[in-house]
Structures are given as C-alpha cells and as structure tokens.
Amino acid sequence: MTRSTIAEALGTAFLLIGVVGSGIMGAALGDGNTAIALLANAIATGCILYVLITILGPISGAHFNPAVTLAFRLRGEITTAVAVAYVAAQIIGGILGVWLTHLMFDLPVFQLSTTPRTGAAQYLSEAIATFGLLLMIFGGLKSRPEAVPMLVALYITGAYWFTSSTSFANPAVTIARGLSDTFAGIDPAHAPAFIAVQLVTAALATGALAWLFSRD
C-alpha cells in the first residue's frame, strides 16, 4: 500500500513536470508560435507517460489520475481505501510537480493561472478526452496488456491536438495546472467544471466499457 501510494505520487509529480515544464520550454523557444509550443507540450507529455506507466505500472497500476482510479474502483479492482489513498497521492504529487517545475525554471513557486478554459465546447472536449482515455486503457487491458503504456501515450499525444481543451482528462492534472500561470495553465475558477465532467464521464464510461470489453 505504501509503495503503491508513493508510486502514484511520484508518477503524477513527474507527469506534471513533463506537462508544465515542456509548456514553459516550448513557449520560450517557440517565440510566440503557439503551434510549436503545443507540439512540444504534446510530445513531451506522451514520452513521459510511456516511461512512467512502463516503470510504475507493476507497482501501483500507474493511474496518476483520479478519473482512472474511480473507474478501477467502480470495476471492483481496488478497494475504497486504496482509491482514496491514490487520489490524495495524485493531487499532492501533481501540485509538488508544478512547484518543482517553477523552481527549475526560476519562476515564482506559488502562482494561479489566468488562462481561461471554459464553455460547452471545452466541456464536451473533456468528456470525449476522458472517455477516449478509458477506452484505450480498458481496451488495451482486454486485447494487449503489454501495449497499454504505448496506447495511452500515443492517445494523449494525439488528443492534445484533436480536442479543443488539449485533453486534460485528469482531475489531479487539472488542479495542479490551475496553480501555474504558464502555457499549460487553467484558470482555477474554470477547473471545477472540468473536474466534474471528467469524473462524471469516467463513471458513465466504466459501465459501458465493462460491457464492451466483457471478459465473458
């Protein structure tokens, strides 16, 4: 339990370092070219996800995401105690990852994002992004479990580009990105709606995907 919880915190911290750090670097080197910054952000996020899921998956399952943890709890594959510990670790790890990234780039540690991300189109985007993420995970576990790290990494890399919200699909990531006024940020006032959509979609998707990928 302790090792798996620490793995979730560590993995989520490095995920946020990858997301926020690549956003800062991409924006700086892109010299105002948003497409270049987003491309750097997407590639770096996909790369770090593949590595983290591969090395930490055997320890904790490599959720790094309360929506994913909720889905596994609803499927009965983890207990409520484990789910609560994972979610707490993910949120704390994500915030620490953001703060460490700010230190690494010599920025003020404590920030609040001013980047607006709101509206029906963005909420629909988060629903699609979250459903797609769970589709990759549970579809991969059904067909090719060893390919799940690559499937998730490739999906998120692509979803940065084909969703209008740039595919947060993760409540812990959403909370942490609200604390960074950088390229990857989200206004904290807009974060609760993103989180609600992510969690509701995860709950609804779990039943549908359990039927689609039935073990029978």
Short mmCIF file of C-alpha atoms in Angstrom, two decimals:
data_model
loop_
_atom_site.label_atom_id
_atom_site.label_comp_id
_atom_site.label_asym_id
_atom_site.label_seq_id
_atom_site.Cartn_x
_atom_site.Cartn_y
_atom_site.Cartn_z
CA MET A 1 0.00 0.00 0.00
CA THR A 2 2.76 2.46 0.93
CA ARG A 3 4.89 1.66 -2.11
CA SER A 4 1.95 1.88 -4.49
CA THR A 5 0.76 5.19 -2.99
CA ILE A 6 4.24 6.68 -3.26
CA ALA A 7 4.45 5.41 -6.84
CA GLU A 8 1.21 7.27 -7.64
CA ALA A 9 2.51 10.48 -6.07
CA LEU A 10 5.88 10.21 -7.79
CA GLY A 11 4.37 9.36 -11.14
CA THR A 12 1.87 12.20 -11.03
CA ALA A 13 4.60 14.63 -9.97
CA PHE A 14 6.76 13.67 -12.96
CA LEU A 15 3.72 13.82 -15.24
CA LEU A 16 3.12 17.44 -14.22
CA ILE A 17 6.81 18.24 -14.55
CA GLY A 18 6.56 16.92 -18.10
CA VAL A 19 3.36 18.83 -18.89
CA VAL A 20 4.20 22.19 -17.33
CA GLY A 21 7.94 22.11 -18.00
CA SER A 22 7.54 21.33 -21.70
CA GLY A 23 4.89 24.05 -21.93
CA ILE A 24 7.28 26.61 -20.47
CA MET A 25 10.16 25.49 -22.68
CA GLY A 26 8.00 25.27 -25.80
CA ALA A 27 6.56 28.75 -25.27
CA ALA A 28 10.02 30.22 -24.66
CA LEU A 29 11.69 28.58 -27.65
CA GLY A 30 8.65 28.95 -29.92
CA ASP A 31 8.93 32.72 -29.63
CA GLY A 32 5.17 33.23 -29.69
CA ASN A 33 4.36 30.35 -32.06
CA THR A 34 1.57 28.55 -30.21
CA ALA A 35 1.60 25.58 -32.57
CA ILE A 36 5.28 24.90 -31.82
CA ALA A 37 4.64 25.22 -28.08
CA LEU A 38 1.70 22.81 -28.24
CA LEU A 39 3.67 20.33 -30.33
CA ALA A 40 6.49 20.34 -27.79
CA ASN A 41 3.97 20.01 -24.97
CA ALA A 42 2.21 17.04 -26.59
CA ILE A 43 5.37 15.13 -27.49
CA ALA A 44 6.95 15.58 -24.06
CA THR A 45 3.75 14.53 -22.29
CA GLY A 46 3.41 11.41 -24.42
CA CYS A 47 7.04 10.48 -23.82
CA ILE A 48 6.90 10.86 -20.04
CA LEU A 49 3.60 8.96 -19.87
CA TYR A 50 5.06 5.99 -21.71
CA VAL A 51 8.05 5.82 -19.39
CA LEU A 52 6.07 6.34 -16.18
CA ILE A 53 3.38 3.76 -17.00
CA THR A 54 6.02 1.23 -18.02
CA ILE A 55 8.12 1.50 -14.87
CA LEU A 56 5.45 2.22 -12.25
CA GLY A 57 2.60 0.14 -13.67
CA PRO A 58 3.80 -3.05 -11.95
CA ILE A 59 3.84 -1.24 -8.59
CA SER A 60 0.58 0.75 -8.49
CA GLY A 61 -1.14 0.23 -11.82
CA ALA A 62 0.11 3.68 -12.90
CA HIS A 63 -3.20 5.52 -12.64
CA PHE A 64 -1.81 9.05 -12.00
CA ASN A 65 -5.40 10.18 -12.47
CA PRO A 66 -8.41 10.23 -10.10
CA ALA A 67 -10.76 9.53 -13.01
CA VAL A 68 -8.85 6.34 -13.80
CA THR A 69 -8.77 5.40 -10.12
CA LEU A 70 -12.54 5.94 -9.92
CA ALA A 71 -13.04 3.65 -12.90
CA PHE A 72 -10.94 0.87 -11.34
CA ARG A 73 -12.84 1.28 -8.06
CA LEU A 74 -16.19 1.01 -9.83
CA ARG A 75 -14.95 -2.12 -11.55
CA GLY A 76 -14.14 -3.58 -8.13
CA GLU A 77 -10.45 -3.96 -8.91
CA ILE A 78 -9.26 -1.81 -5.99
CA THR A 79 -10.74 -1.08 -2.56
CA THR A 80 -12.16 2.24 -1.41
CA ALA A 81 -9.20 2.71 0.94
CA VAL A 82 -6.73 2.25 -1.90
CA ALA A 83 -8.72 4.59 -4.14
CA VAL A 84 -8.77 7.35 -1.52
CA ALA A 85 -5.04 6.96 -0.87
CA TYR A 86 -4.30 7.04 -4.60
CA VAL A 87 -6.37 10.18 -5.23
CA ALA A 88 -4.74 12.02 -2.33
CA ALA A 89 -1.30 10.98 -3.56
CA GLN A 90 -2.10 12.04 -7.12
CA ILE A 91 -3.29 15.51 -6.10
CA ILE A 92 -0.36 16.12 -3.74
CA GLY A 93 2.14 14.74 -6.25
CA GLY A 94 0.72 16.87 -9.06
CA ILE A 95 0.95 20.07 -7.02
CA LEU A 96 4.51 19.30 -5.90
CA GLY A 97 5.43 18.59 -9.52
CA VAL A 98 4.18 22.01 -10.59
CA TRP A 99 6.05 23.77 -7.79
CA LEU A 100 9.28 21.92 -8.60
CA THR A 101 8.90 22.90 -12.25
CA HIS A 102 8.56 26.56 -11.31
CA LEU A 103 11.75 26.29 -9.26
CA MET A 104 13.53 24.56 -12.13
CA PHE A 105 12.68 27.43 -14.50
CA ASP A 106 13.39 30.12 -11.89
CA LEU A 107 9.74 31.22 -11.70
CA PRO A 108 7.69 32.19 -8.64
CA VAL A 109 6.71 28.95 -6.94
CA PHE A 110 3.18 29.94 -5.94
CA GLN A 111 1.02 31.05 -8.83
CA LEU A 112 -2.57 30.99 -10.03
CA SER A 113 -3.26 30.57 -13.72
CA THR A 114 -5.08 33.27 -15.68
CA THR A 115 -5.67 31.12 -18.78
CA PRO A 116 -9.43 30.84 -19.50
CA ARG A 117 -10.73 27.39 -20.42
CA THR A 118 -14.49 27.31 -20.25
CA GLY A 119 -17.66 26.81 -22.29
CA ALA A 120 -19.77 23.96 -23.65
CA ALA A 121 -17.28 23.08 -26.39
CA GLN A 122 -14.48 22.71 -23.84
CA TYR A 123 -16.64 20.57 -21.55
CA LEU A 124 -17.62 18.29 -24.44
CA SER A 125 -13.95 18.08 -25.34
CA GLU A 126 -13.08 16.92 -21.82
CA ALA A 127 -15.85 14.32 -21.90
CA ILE A 128 -14.53 12.91 -25.18
CA ALA A 129 -10.92 13.06 -23.97
CA THR A 130 -11.74 11.23 -20.73
CA PHE A 131 -13.88 8.59 -22.43
CA GLY A 132 -11.16 8.02 -25.01
CA LEU A 133 -8.50 7.62 -22.34
CA LEU A 134 -10.51 4.94 -20.55
CA LEU A 135 -11.26 3.29 -23.89
CA MET A 136 -7.53 3.00 -24.54
CA ILE A 137 -6.81 1.64 -21.06
CA PHE A 138 -9.55 -0.97 -20.80
CA GLY A 139 -9.41 -1.88 -24.46
CA GLY A 140 -5.68 -2.38 -24.14
CA LEU A 141 -6.03 -4.46 -20.98
CA LYS A 142 -8.51 -6.67 -22.84
CA SER A 143 -6.52 -7.14 -26.04
CA ARG A 144 -2.83 -6.40 -25.38
CA PRO A 145 -1.97 -5.52 -21.77
CA GLU A 146 1.72 -5.07 -22.58
CA ALA A 147 0.80 -2.33 -25.07
CA VAL A 148 -1.12 -0.12 -22.61
CA PRO A 149 1.79 2.28 -21.93
CA MET A 150 2.20 2.95 -25.63
CA LEU A 151 -1.55 3.16 -26.28
CA VAL A 152 -2.08 5.75 -23.54
CA ALA A 153 1.00 7.75 -24.55
CA LEU A 154 0.00 7.86 -28.21
CA TYR A 155 -3.60 8.69 -27.39
CA ILE A 156 -2.72 11.64 -25.15
CA THR A 157 -0.17 12.93 -27.66
CA GLY A 158 -2.84 12.93 -30.35
CA ALA A 159 -5.61 14.20 -28.09
CA TYR A 160 -3.62 17.34 -27.33
CA TRP A 161 -4.30 18.22 -30.96
CA PHE A 162 -7.74 16.84 -31.75
CA THR A 163 -9.57 18.15 -28.65
CA SER A 164 -10.32 21.83 -28.14
CA SER A 165 -9.35 21.63 -24.45
CA THR A 166 -5.99 19.95 -25.24
CA SER A 167 -7.15 16.87 -23.34
CA PHE A 168 -6.68 17.37 -19.62
CA ALA A 169 -8.80 14.24 -18.89
CA ASN A 170 -7.42 14.15 -15.34
CA PRO A 171 -8.71 15.92 -12.19
CA ALA A 172 -5.31 15.89 -10.46
CA VAL A 173 -3.67 17.42 -13.52
CA THR A 174 -6.46 20.00 -13.73
CA ILE A 175 -5.98 21.06 -10.11
CA ALA A 176 -2.21 21.28 -10.47
CA ARG A 177 -2.32 23.20 -13.74
CA GLY A 178 -4.54 25.77 -12.06
CA LEU A 179 -1.52 26.61 -9.91
CA SER A 180 0.74 27.52 -12.84
CA ASP A 181 0.32 30.74 -14.80
CA THR A 182 2.23 29.30 -17.75
CA PHE A 183 1.40 27.82 -21.15
CA ALA A 184 -0.29 24.73 -19.67
CA GLY A 185 -2.36 26.57 -17.06
CA ILE A 186 -6.10 26.77 -16.45
CA ASP A 187 -7.90 29.47 -14.50
CA PRO A 188 -8.74 27.86 -11.11
CA ALA A 189 -12.27 29.25 -11.41
CA HIS A 190 -12.77 27.10 -14.51
CA ALA A 191 -11.20 23.94 -13.08
CA PRO A 192 -14.24 22.64 -11.11
CA ALA A 193 -16.34 22.27 -14.26
CA PHE A 194 -13.52 20.38 -15.99
CA ILE A 195 -13.17 18.08 -12.98
CA ALA A 196 -16.91 17.44 -12.78
CA VAL A 197 -17.07 16.49 -16.47
CA GLN A 198 -14.04 14.21 -16.13
CA LEU A 199 -15.43 12.34 -13.12
CA VAL A 200 -18.99 12.01 -14.45
CA THR A 201 -17.68 10.76 -17.78
CA ALA A 202 -15.42 8.25 -16.02
CA ALA A 203 -18.36 6.91 -14.01
CA LEU A 204 -20.59 6.58 -17.07
CA ALA A 205 -17.83 5.17 -19.27
CA THR A 206 -16.93 2.45 -16.78
CA GLY A 207 -20.20 0.61 -17.23
CA ALA A 208 -20.24 0.99 -21.00
CA LEU A 209 -16.67 -0.21 -21.37
CA ALA A 210 -17.21 -3.11 -18.98
CA TRP A 211 -19.91 -4.32 -21.35
CA LEU A 212 -17.89 -3.61 -24.49
CA PHE A 213 -14.79 -5.38 -23.21
CA SER A 214 -16.56 -8.09 -21.26
CA ARG A 215 -14.34 -10.88 -20.04
CA ASP A 216 -17.01 -13.46 -20.93
#
